[in-house]
């Protein structure tokens, strides 16, 4: 009959050569012990899978970035200094975007396959009742399971996000498909991967604690995490402060439209009209008279249009927006933890 506890290994008596060797080994090698060792032992298959996938992802990104840099080094000096990329670079940008899209699924996978079964599996199999009937308290068992898994998730997502950002950096701002405002890059770089994954993981743990069934918890967690993703995609860019660039040289054929700063991303449906009072009119204003140049010009003049106006988000706001978004997600994570900890006193039975 197997148990969840283990006694210390027999040691040689003092003075024996093996006694000093064992003492040196135990003092120099850090090892998990107690409840942390039990948690690692119980979930070692999942933990090693996470570590292996992280290493494979890092190796793949390092290899693909090496190919990218070889091609960038092969460009002539004039092309290398320009903002654009030659047409044959599309396959490299597509690889980057595709890998970033894969990283976007990491929070979903973490919530469904790590968060939901973490406690629900113990409740369903009776492991939680067995463990908590020993000398380990319910709260200690839950907090250790959560802390060990959360630490591994945070480390893995931080490594993946850092390497992905390193891969993206040579191409940043040089193609329209690599805009920093897209979820592919905004959610997969900086502090965002860690905060997002911890949120979905904690949601999964809370769902498993309430429903107590592994499969049901995984399905419900998938729905909740999917809803979180939809809401986040809708409001992510609202974290930034939109800026405006405008011209007052007219809107005729010889007038120039405003230019955006480097790596800035235009917001809205298009370039608006600017009136003498400073008001903005939609670009569709007087569009019904666009077939007649004179009528179209007269219509715009009647509305006192003096130039163009364009809203944008500067690249300098990316990191502040990421930190603000991460703070919101970690606050929600803390709220779920405040729900989980009191519940653990009664649910782990």
mmCIF file of C-alpha atoms in Angstrom:
data_model
loop_
_atom_site.group_PDB
_atom_site.id
_atom_site.type_symbol
_atom_site.label_atom_id
_atom_site.label_comp_id
_atom_site.label_asym_id
_atom_site.label_seq_id
_atom_site.Cartn_x
_atom_site.Cartn_y
_atom_site.Cartn_z
ATOM 1 C CA UNK A 1 0.000 0.000 0.000
ATOM 2 C CA UNK A 2 1.455 3.338 -1.055
ATOM 3 C CA UNK A 3 1.286 6.440 1.089
ATOM 4 C CA UNK A 4 1.837 10.136 0.474
ATOM 5 C CA UNK A 5 4.590 10.438 3.062
ATOM 6 C CA UNK A 6 8.049 9.025 3.166
ATOM 7 C CA UNK A 7 10.618 8.616 5.857
ATOM 8 C CA UNK A 8 14.216 9.752 5.729
ATOM 9 C CA UNK A 9 16.716 7.498 4.034
ATOM 10 C CA UNK A 10 19.007 5.557 6.394
ATOM 11 C CA UNK A 11 22.309 7.266 7.049
ATOM 12 C CA UNK A 12 25.707 5.953 8.022
ATOM 13 C CA UNK A 13 26.787 6.396 11.660
ATOM 14 C CA UNK A 14 29.010 9.334 12.586
ATOM 15 C CA UNK A 15 32.642 8.730 11.735
ATOM 16 C CA UNK A 16 31.840 6.480 8.804
ATOM 17 C CA UNK A 17 33.187 7.822 5.431
ATOM 18 C CA UNK A 18 29.737 7.668 3.859
ATOM 19 C CA UNK A 19 28.310 9.808 6.668
ATOM 20 C CA UNK A 20 30.406 12.868 5.767
ATOM 21 C CA UNK A 21 29.803 12.322 2.039
ATOM 22 C CA UNK A 22 26.027 12.213 2.515
ATOM 23 C CA UNK A 23 26.145 15.287 4.741
ATOM 24 C CA UNK A 24 28.059 17.264 2.123
ATOM 25 C CA UNK A 25 25.693 16.155 -0.643
ATOM 26 C CA UNK A 26 22.582 17.130 1.293
ATOM 27 C CA UNK A 27 23.961 20.521 2.263
ATOM 28 C CA UNK A 28 25.211 21.465 -1.209
ATOM 29 C CA UNK A 29 22.292 20.249 -3.350
ATOM 30 C CA UNK A 30 18.969 22.152 -3.038
ATOM 31 C CA UNK A 31 16.047 19.757 -2.916
ATOM 32 C CA UNK A 32 12.311 20.012 -2.498
ATOM 33 C CA UNK A 33 11.048 18.615 0.743
ATOM 34 C CA UNK A 34 7.835 18.187 2.646
ATOM 35 C CA UNK A 35 4.632 19.339 0.972
ATOM 36 C CA UNK A 36 6.449 20.918 -1.979
ATOM 37 C CA UNK A 37 8.084 17.559 -2.746
ATOM 38 C CA UNK A 38 4.691 15.839 -2.606
ATOM 39 C CA UNK A 39 3.182 18.375 -4.991
ATOM 40 C CA UNK A 40 6.049 18.019 -7.455
ATOM 41 C CA UNK A 41 5.853 14.250 -7.216
ATOM 42 C CA UNK A 42 2.105 14.250 -7.820
ATOM 43 C CA UNK A 43 2.191 16.597 -10.839
ATOM 44 C CA UNK A 44 5.671 15.833 -12.169
ATOM 45 C CA UNK A 45 4.341 14.675 -15.551
ATOM 46 C CA UNK A 46 2.560 17.978 -16.145
ATOM 47 C CA UNK A 47 5.490 20.010 -14.822
ATOM 48 C CA UNK A 48 8.060 18.254 -17.008
ATOM 49 C CA UNK A 49 5.762 18.695 -19.994
ATOM 50 C CA UNK A 50 5.645 22.434 -19.367
ATOM 51 C CA UNK A 51 9.425 22.598 -19.028
ATOM 52 C CA UNK A 52 9.960 20.546 -22.191
ATOM 53 C CA UNK A 53 7.532 22.640 -24.262
ATOM 54 C CA UNK A 54 9.162 25.826 -22.993
ATOM 55 C CA UNK A 55 12.611 24.612 -24.011
ATOM 56 C CA UNK A 56 11.342 23.499 -27.432
ATOM 57 C CA UNK A 57 9.702 26.882 -27.957
ATOM 58 C CA UNK A 58 12.864 28.739 -27.004
ATOM 59 C CA UNK A 59 15.028 26.593 -29.288
ATOM 60 C CA UNK A 60 12.615 27.074 -32.185
ATOM 61 C CA UNK A 61 12.574 30.859 -31.733
ATOM 62 C CA UNK A 62 16.373 31.053 -31.479
ATOM 63 C CA UNK A 63 16.722 29.017 -34.677
ATOM 64 C CA UNK A 64 14.144 31.061 -36.610
ATOM 65 C CA UNK A 65 15.641 34.342 -35.433
ATOM 66 C CA UNK A 66 19.026 33.156 -36.637
ATOM 67 C CA UNK A 67 17.565 32.594 -40.100
ATOM 68 C CA UNK A 68 15.965 36.034 -39.986
ATOM 69 C CA UNK A 69 19.203 37.764 -39.036
ATOM 70 C CA UNK A 70 21.060 35.998 -41.832
ATOM 71 C CA UNK A 71 18.591 37.435 -44.326
ATOM 72 C CA UNK A 72 18.727 40.908 -42.784
ATOM 73 C CA UNK A 73 22.525 40.868 -42.923
ATOM 74 C CA UNK A 74 22.324 39.929 -46.598
ATOM 75 C CA UNK A 75 20.382 43.082 -47.457
ATOM 76 C CA UNK A 76 22.287 45.978 -48.951
ATOM 77 C CA UNK A 77 22.875 49.010 -46.744
ATOM 78 C CA UNK A 78 20.132 51.155 -48.300
ATOM 79 C CA UNK A 79 17.457 48.499 -47.809
ATOM 80 C CA UNK A 80 18.688 47.701 -44.330
ATOM 81 C CA UNK A 81 18.218 51.282 -43.216
ATOM 82 C CA UNK A 82 14.764 51.727 -44.751
ATOM 83 C CA UNK A 83 11.563 51.219 -42.830
ATOM 84 C CA UNK A 84 10.108 48.705 -45.248
ATOM 85 C CA UNK A 85 11.031 45.132 -46.073
ATOM 86 C CA UNK A 86 11.502 43.448 -49.442
ATOM 87 C CA UNK A 87 8.643 41.229 -50.680
ATOM 88 C CA UNK A 88 10.528 37.995 -50.042
ATOM 89 C CA UNK A 89 10.517 38.757 -46.304
ATOM 90 C CA UNK A 90 6.850 37.842 -46.082
ATOM 91 C CA UNK A 91 7.634 34.265 -45.062
ATOM 92 C CA UNK A 92 9.721 35.515 -42.127
ATOM 93 C CA UNK A 93 7.023 37.900 -40.920
ATOM 94 C CA UNK A 94 4.435 35.134 -41.304
ATOM 95 C CA UNK A 95 6.532 32.804 -39.159
ATOM 96 C CA UNK A 96 6.780 35.458 -36.487
ATOM 97 C CA UNK A 97 3.049 36.177 -36.551
ATOM 98 C CA UNK A 98 2.166 32.478 -36.532
ATOM 99 C CA UNK A 99 4.393 31.742 -33.550
ATOM 100 C CA UNK A 100 2.968 34.741 -31.729
ATOM 101 C CA UNK A 101 -0.514 33.431 -32.427
ATOM 102 C CA UNK A 102 0.497 30.101 -30.893
ATOM 103 C CA UNK A 103 1.762 31.878 -27.779
ATOM 104 C CA UNK A 104 -1.638 33.552 -27.576
ATOM 105 C CA UNK A 105 -3.149 30.144 -26.784
ATOM 106 C CA UNK A 106 -0.821 29.576 -23.827
ATOM 107 C CA UNK A 107 -3.121 31.285 -21.262
ATOM 108 C CA UNK A 108 -6.036 29.134 -22.453
ATOM 109 C CA UNK A 109 -3.997 25.929 -22.196
ATOM 110 C CA UNK A 110 -2.700 26.917 -18.776
ATOM 111 C CA UNK A 111 -6.173 27.587 -17.410
ATOM 112 C CA UNK A 112 -7.760 24.450 -18.862
ATOM 113 C CA UNK A 113 -5.025 21.840 -18.440
ATOM 114 C CA UNK A 114 -3.173 23.107 -15.353
ATOM 115 C CA UNK A 115 -5.614 25.253 -13.408
ATOM 116 C CA UNK A 116 -8.875 23.319 -13.653
ATOM 117 C CA UNK A 117 -7.516 19.833 -12.773
ATOM 118 C CA UNK A 118 -5.164 21.039 -10.021
ATOM 119 C CA UNK A 119 -7.709 20.845 -7.209
ATOM 120 C CA UNK A 120 -10.659 19.224 -8.975
ATOM 121 C CA UNK A 121 -8.590 16.098 -9.622
ATOM 122 C CA UNK A 122 -7.764 15.732 -5.927
ATOM 123 C CA UNK A 123 -11.362 16.278 -4.903
ATOM 124 C CA UNK A 124 -12.680 13.810 -7.459
ATOM 125 C CA UNK A 125 -10.169 11.059 -6.653
ATOM 126 C CA UNK A 126 -10.229 11.537 -2.894
ATOM 127 C CA UNK A 127 -6.555 12.507 -2.711
ATOM 128 C CA UNK A 128 -7.417 15.779 -0.972
ATOM 129 C CA UNK A 129 -9.240 13.966 1.833
ATOM 130 C CA UNK A 130 -6.352 11.535 2.271
ATOM 131 C CA UNK A 131 -3.700 14.259 2.396
ATOM 132 C CA UNK A 132 -5.603 16.557 4.719
ATOM 133 C CA UNK A 133 -6.290 13.688 7.094
ATOM 134 C CA UNK A 134 -2.538 13.547 7.718
ATOM 135 C CA UNK A 135 -0.484 16.283 9.374
ATOM 136 C CA UNK A 136 -0.902 18.654 6.398
ATOM 137 C CA UNK A 137 -3.615 21.303 6.765
ATOM 138 C CA UNK A 138 -6.073 21.962 3.954
ATOM 139 C CA UNK A 139 -4.825 25.523 3.540
ATOM 140 C CA UNK A 140 -1.176 24.483 3.366
ATOM 141 C CA UNK A 141 -1.905 21.780 0.819
ATOM 142 C CA UNK A 142 -3.809 24.169 -1.448
ATOM 143 C CA UNK A 143 -1.338 27.067 -1.153
ATOM 144 C CA UNK A 144 1.632 24.791 -1.855
ATOM 145 C CA UNK A 145 -0.007 23.286 -4.922
ATOM 146 C CA UNK A 146 -0.921 26.741 -6.174
ATOM 147 C CA UNK A 147 2.460 28.351 -5.403
ATOM 148 C CA UNK A 148 4.611 25.613 -6.984
ATOM 149 C CA UNK A 149 2.507 25.500 -10.163
ATOM 150 C CA UNK A 150 2.159 29.286 -10.408
ATOM 151 C CA UNK A 151 5.925 29.732 -10.026
ATOM 152 C CA UNK A 152 6.593 27.302 -12.877
ATOM 153 C CA UNK A 153 3.972 29.026 -15.070
ATOM 154 C CA UNK A 154 5.395 32.475 -14.355
ATOM 155 C CA UNK A 155 8.949 31.352 -15.136
ATOM 156 C CA UNK A 156 7.987 29.576 -18.358
ATOM 157 C CA UNK A 157 5.834 32.393 -19.745
ATOM 158 C CA UNK A 158 8.442 35.006 -18.805
ATOM 159 C CA UNK A 159 11.113 33.086 -20.722
ATOM 160 C CA UNK A 160 8.872 32.589 -23.765
ATOM 161 C CA UNK A 161 7.808 36.238 -23.794
ATOM 162 C CA UNK A 162 11.382 37.489 -23.487
ATOM 163 C CA UNK A 163 12.710 35.322 -26.305
ATOM 164 C CA UNK A 164 9.738 36.160 -28.545
ATOM 165 C CA UNK A 165 10.305 39.881 -27.976
ATOM 166 C CA UNK A 166 13.989 39.378 -28.858
ATOM 167 C CA UNK A 167 12.962 37.638 -32.088
ATOM 168 C CA UNK A 168 10.496 40.417 -32.972
ATOM 169 C CA UNK A 169 12.823 43.353 -32.234
ATOM 170 C CA UNK A 170 14.712 43.430 -35.606
ATOM 171 C CA UNK A 171 11.419 43.620 -37.543
ATOM 172 C CA UNK A 172 9.458 45.845 -35.204
ATOM 173 C CA UNK A 173 7.829 48.746 -37.013
ATOM 174 C CA UNK A 174 8.973 47.595 -40.452
ATOM 175 C CA UNK A 175 5.768 45.899 -41.662
ATOM 176 C CA UNK A 176 2.063 46.617 -41.291
ATOM 177 C CA UNK A 177 1.441 43.029 -40.193
ATOM 178 C CA UNK A 178 3.731 43.456 -37.176
ATOM 179 C CA UNK A 179 1.924 46.284 -35.392
ATOM 180 C CA UNK A 180 2.542 46.335 -31.663
ATOM 181 C CA UNK A 181 -1.144 46.952 -30.924
ATOM 182 C CA UNK A 182 -2.155 43.513 -32.198
ATOM 183 C CA UNK A 183 -2.770 40.833 -29.609
ATOM 184 C CA UNK A 184 -0.049 38.712 -31.232
ATOM 185 C CA UNK A 185 2.677 41.047 -29.982
ATOM 186 C CA UNK A 186 1.034 43.048 -27.193
ATOM 187 C CA UNK A 187 -0.061 39.958 -25.241
ATOM 188 C CA UNK A 188 3.062 37.877 -25.931
ATOM 189 C CA UNK A 189 5.799 40.295 -24.865
ATOM 190 C CA UNK A 190 6.813 42.168 -21.741
ATOM 191 C CA UNK A 191 4.967 41.423 -18.532
ATOM 192 C CA UNK A 192 1.705 40.462 -20.229
ATOM 193 C CA UNK A 193 2.331 36.700 -20.763
ATOM 194 C CA UNK A 194 2.997 36.179 -17.058
ATOM 195 C CA UNK A 195 -0.011 38.170 -15.836
ATOM 196 C CA UNK A 196 -2.379 36.664 -18.399
ATOM 197 C CA UNK A 197 -1.325 33.076 -17.673
ATOM 198 C CA UNK A 198 -1.558 33.543 -13.894
ATOM 199 C CA UNK A 199 -5.057 34.959 -14.284
ATOM 200 C CA UNK A 200 -6.347 32.056 -16.352
ATOM 201 C CA UNK A 201 -4.587 29.544 -14.100
ATOM 202 C CA UNK A 202 -6.222 31.025 -11.007
ATOM 203 C CA UNK A 203 -9.623 31.064 -12.701
ATOM 204 C CA UNK A 204 -9.194 27.360 -13.462
ATOM 205 C CA UNK A 205 -8.261 26.584 -9.856
ATOM 206 C CA UNK A 206 -11.319 28.456 -8.568
ATOM 207 C CA UNK A 207 -13.643 26.660 -10.988
ATOM 208 C CA UNK A 208 -12.200 23.282 -10.022
ATOM 209 C CA UNK A 209 -12.597 24.054 -6.338
ATOM 210 C CA UNK A 210 -16.274 24.866 -6.830
ATOM 211 C CA UNK A 211 -17.300 22.155 -9.312
ATOM 212 C CA UNK A 212 -15.095 19.344 -7.915
ATOM 213 C CA UNK A 213 -15.145 17.424 -11.219
ATOM 214 C CA UNK A 214 -12.137 17.518 -13.537
ATOM 215 C CA UNK A 215 -13.768 17.290 -16.961
ATOM 216 C CA UNK A 216 -16.630 19.649 -16.107
ATOM 217 C CA UNK A 217 -14.175 22.125 -14.601
ATOM 218 C CA UNK A 218 -12.035 22.072 -17.739
ATOM 219 C CA UNK A 219 -15.034 22.771 -19.993
ATOM 220 C CA UNK A 220 -16.316 25.601 -17.808
ATOM 221 C CA UNK A 221 -12.821 27.075 -17.501
ATOM 222 C CA UNK A 222 -12.493 27.037 -21.287
ATOM 223 C CA UNK A 223 -15.695 29.063 -21.593
ATOM 224 C CA UNK A 224 -14.689 31.590 -18.929
ATOM 225 C CA UNK A 225 -11.161 32.037 -20.273
ATOM 226 C CA UNK A 226 -12.556 32.452 -23.782
ATOM 227 C CA UNK A 227 -14.893 35.177 -22.522
ATOM 228 C CA UNK A 228 -11.979 36.898 -20.784
ATOM 229 C CA UNK A 229 -10.078 36.878 -24.067
ATOM 230 C CA UNK A 230 -12.983 38.467 -25.954
ATOM 231 C CA UNK A 231 -13.369 41.233 -23.366
ATOM 232 C CA UNK A 232 -9.616 41.838 -23.252
ATOM 233 C CA UNK A 233 -9.369 42.133 -27.042
ATOM 234 C CA UNK A 234 -12.197 44.664 -26.990
ATOM 235 C CA UNK A 235 -10.783 46.937 -24.296
ATOM 236 C CA UNK A 236 -7.010 46.421 -24.571
ATOM 237 C CA UNK A 237 -6.325 49.555 -26.606
ATOM 238 C CA UNK A 238 -8.477 51.664 -24.274
ATOM 239 C CA UNK A 239 -5.572 51.503 -21.821
ATOM 240 C CA UNK A 240 -3.657 53.979 -23.988
ATOM 241 C CA UNK A 241 -4.076 57.702 -24.556
ATOM 242 C CA UNK A 242 -4.934 58.459 -28.160
ATOM 243 C CA UNK A 243 -3.035 61.352 -29.694
ATOM 244 C CA UNK A 244 -3.882 63.390 -32.770
ATOM 245 C CA UNK A 245 -1.814 64.803 -35.632
ATOM 246 C CA UNK A 246 -3.411 67.247 -38.057
ATOM 247 C CA UNK A 247 -2.792 69.644 -40.948
ATOM 248 C CA UNK A 248 -4.434 72.933 -41.862
ATOM 249 C CA UNK A 249 -3.326 73.235 -45.485
ATOM 250 C CA UNK A 250 -6.631 72.199 -47.005
ATOM 251 C CA UNK A 251 -7.822 68.880 -48.392
ATOM 252 C CA UNK A 252 -7.484 69.473 -52.119
ATOM 253 C CA UNK A 253 -5.412 67.498 -54.567
ATOM 254 C CA UNK A 254 -2.205 69.312 -53.627
ATOM 255 C CA UNK A 255 -2.680 69.032 -49.857
ATOM 256 C CA UNK A 256 -0.602 66.537 -47.913
ATOM 257 C CA UNK A 257 -2.040 64.274 -45.263
ATOM 258 C CA UNK A 258 -0.483 64.153 -41.784
ATOM 259 C CA UNK A 259 2.347 61.700 -41.172
ATOM 260 C CA UNK A 260 2.455 59.428 -38.148
ATOM 261 C CA UNK A 261 5.527 59.040 -35.930
ATOM 262 C CA UNK A 262 7.658 55.930 -36.296
ATOM 263 C CA UNK A 263 5.875 52.734 -35.139
ATOM 264 C CA UNK A 264 2.714 54.688 -34.319
ATOM 265 C CA UNK A 265 -0.536 52.874 -35.139
ATOM 266 C CA UNK A 266 -3.498 54.732 -36.608
ATOM 267 C CA UNK A 267 -6.774 54.468 -34.742
ATOM 268 C CA UNK A 268 -10.302 54.862 -36.052
ATOM 269 C CA UNK A 269 -11.730 54.158 -39.494
ATOM 270 C CA UNK A 270 -9.590 56.590 -41.462
ATOM 271 C CA UNK A 271 -8.277 60.135 -41.737
ATOM 272 C CA UNK A 272 -10.913 62.624 -40.578
ATOM 273 C CA UNK A 273 -11.529 66.174 -41.701
ATOM 274 C CA UNK A 274 -10.492 69.056 -39.445
ATOM 275 C CA UNK A 275 -12.653 72.192 -39.306
ATOM 276 C CA UNK A 276 -11.617 75.742 -38.475
ATOM 277 C CA UNK A 277 -13.223 75.368 -35.036
ATOM 278 C CA UNK A 278 -11.094 72.322 -34.251
ATOM 279 C CA UNK A 279 -13.942 69.837 -34.644
ATOM 280 C CA UNK A 280 -13.439 66.507 -36.414
ATOM 281 C CA UNK A 281 -15.705 65.307 -39.207
ATOM 282 C CA UNK A 282 -15.857 61.736 -40.441
ATOM 283 C CA UNK A 283 -14.029 61.017 -43.702
ATOM 284 C CA UNK A 284 -17.388 60.105 -45.290
ATOM 285 C CA UNK A 285 -18.506 63.739 -45.015
ATOM 286 C CA UNK A 286 -19.730 64.952 -48.433
ATOM 287 C CA UNK A 287 -18.863 61.553 -49.940
ATOM 288 C CA UNK A 288 -22.141 61.578 -51.849
ATOM 289 C CA UNK A 289 -20.759 64.488 -53.930
ATOM 290 C CA UNK A 290 -17.323 63.004 -54.545
ATOM 291 C CA UNK A 291 -18.140 62.357 -58.230
ATOM 292 C CA UNK A 292 -18.199 66.100 -58.826
ATOM 293 C CA UNK A 293 -14.963 67.781 -57.723
ATOM 294 C CA UNK A 294 -16.434 71.295 -57.555
ATOM 295 C CA UNK A 295 -19.523 70.147 -55.663
ATOM 296 C CA UNK A 296 -17.396 68.113 -53.266
ATOM 297 C CA UNK A 297 -15.073 71.073 -52.610
ATOM 298 C CA UNK A 298 -18.011 73.426 -52.092
ATOM 299 C CA UNK A 299 -19.565 70.966 -49.621
ATOM 300 C CA UNK A 300 -16.373 70.761 -47.569
ATOM 301 C CA UNK A 301 -15.968 74.545 -47.614
ATOM 302 C CA UNK A 302 -19.509 74.972 -46.357
ATOM 303 C CA UNK A 303 -18.543 72.870 -43.344
ATOM 304 C CA UNK A 304 -15.372 74.978 -42.812
ATOM 305 C CA UNK A 305 -12.960 72.088 -43.439
ATOM 306 C CA UNK A 306 -9.355 73.318 -43.313
ATOM 307 C CA UNK A 307 -7.294 70.107 -43.233
ATOM 308 C CA UNK A 308 -6.877 66.506 -42.169
ATOM 309 C CA UNK A 309 -6.806 64.903 -38.724
ATOM 310 C CA UNK A 310 -5.577 61.468 -37.695
ATOM 311 C CA UNK A 311 -5.755 59.673 -34.345
ATOM 312 C CA UNK A 312 -2.947 57.312 -33.334
ATOM 313 C CA UNK A 313 -1.268 55.469 -30.491
ATOM 314 C CA UNK A 314 2.496 56.095 -30.205
ATOM 315 C CA UNK A 315 4.838 53.157 -29.679
ATOM 316 C CA UNK A 316 6.085 54.791 -26.465
ATOM 317 C CA UNK A 317 2.813 53.815 -24.804
ATOM 318 C CA UNK A 318 3.224 50.092 -25.344
ATOM 319 C CA UNK A 319 5.064 49.293 -22.114
ATOM 320 C CA UNK A 320 2.906 51.539 -19.870
ATOM 321 C CA UNK A 321 -0.195 49.951 -21.390
ATOM 322 C CA UNK A 322 1.215 46.479 -20.768
ATOM 323 C CA UNK A 323 2.014 47.265 -17.142
ATOM 324 C CA UNK A 324 -1.444 48.743 -16.606
ATOM 325 C CA UNK A 325 -3.071 45.722 -18.220
ATOM 326 C CA UNK A 326 -0.921 43.364 -16.145
ATOM 327 C CA UNK A 327 -1.847 45.251 -12.975
ATOM 328 C CA UNK A 328 -5.540 44.833 -13.792
ATOM 329 C CA UNK A 329 -5.123 41.121 -14.456
ATOM 330 C CA UNK A 330 -3.100 40.553 -11.288
ATOM 331 C CA UNK A 331 -5.701 42.450 -9.273
ATOM 332 C CA UNK A 332 -8.403 40.139 -10.619
ATOM 333 C CA UNK A 333 -6.118 37.194 -9.844
ATOM 334 C CA UNK A 334 -5.807 38.400 -6.257
ATOM 335 C CA UNK A 335 -9.595 38.669 -6.050
ATOM 336 C CA UNK A 336 -9.934 35.038 -7.140
ATOM 337 C CA UNK A 337 -7.338 34.033 -4.546
ATOM 338 C CA UNK A 338 -9.357 35.856 -1.898
ATOM 339 C CA UNK A 339 -12.250 33.625 -2.942
ATOM 340 C CA UNK A 340 -10.222 30.418 -3.109
ATOM 341 C CA UNK A 341 -8.498 30.596 0.283
ATOM 342 C CA UNK A 342 -11.647 30.836 2.454
ATOM 343 C CA UNK A 343 -13.389 28.227 0.298
ATOM 344 C CA UNK A 344 -10.528 25.775 0.800
ATOM 345 C CA UNK A 345 -11.401 25.369 4.468
ATOM 346 C CA UNK A 346 -14.672 23.664 3.584
ATOM 347 C CA UNK A 347 -14.298 22.422 0.002
ATOM 348 C CA UNK A 348 -11.226 20.211 0.480
ATOM 349 C CA UNK A 349 -13.204 17.460 2.163
#
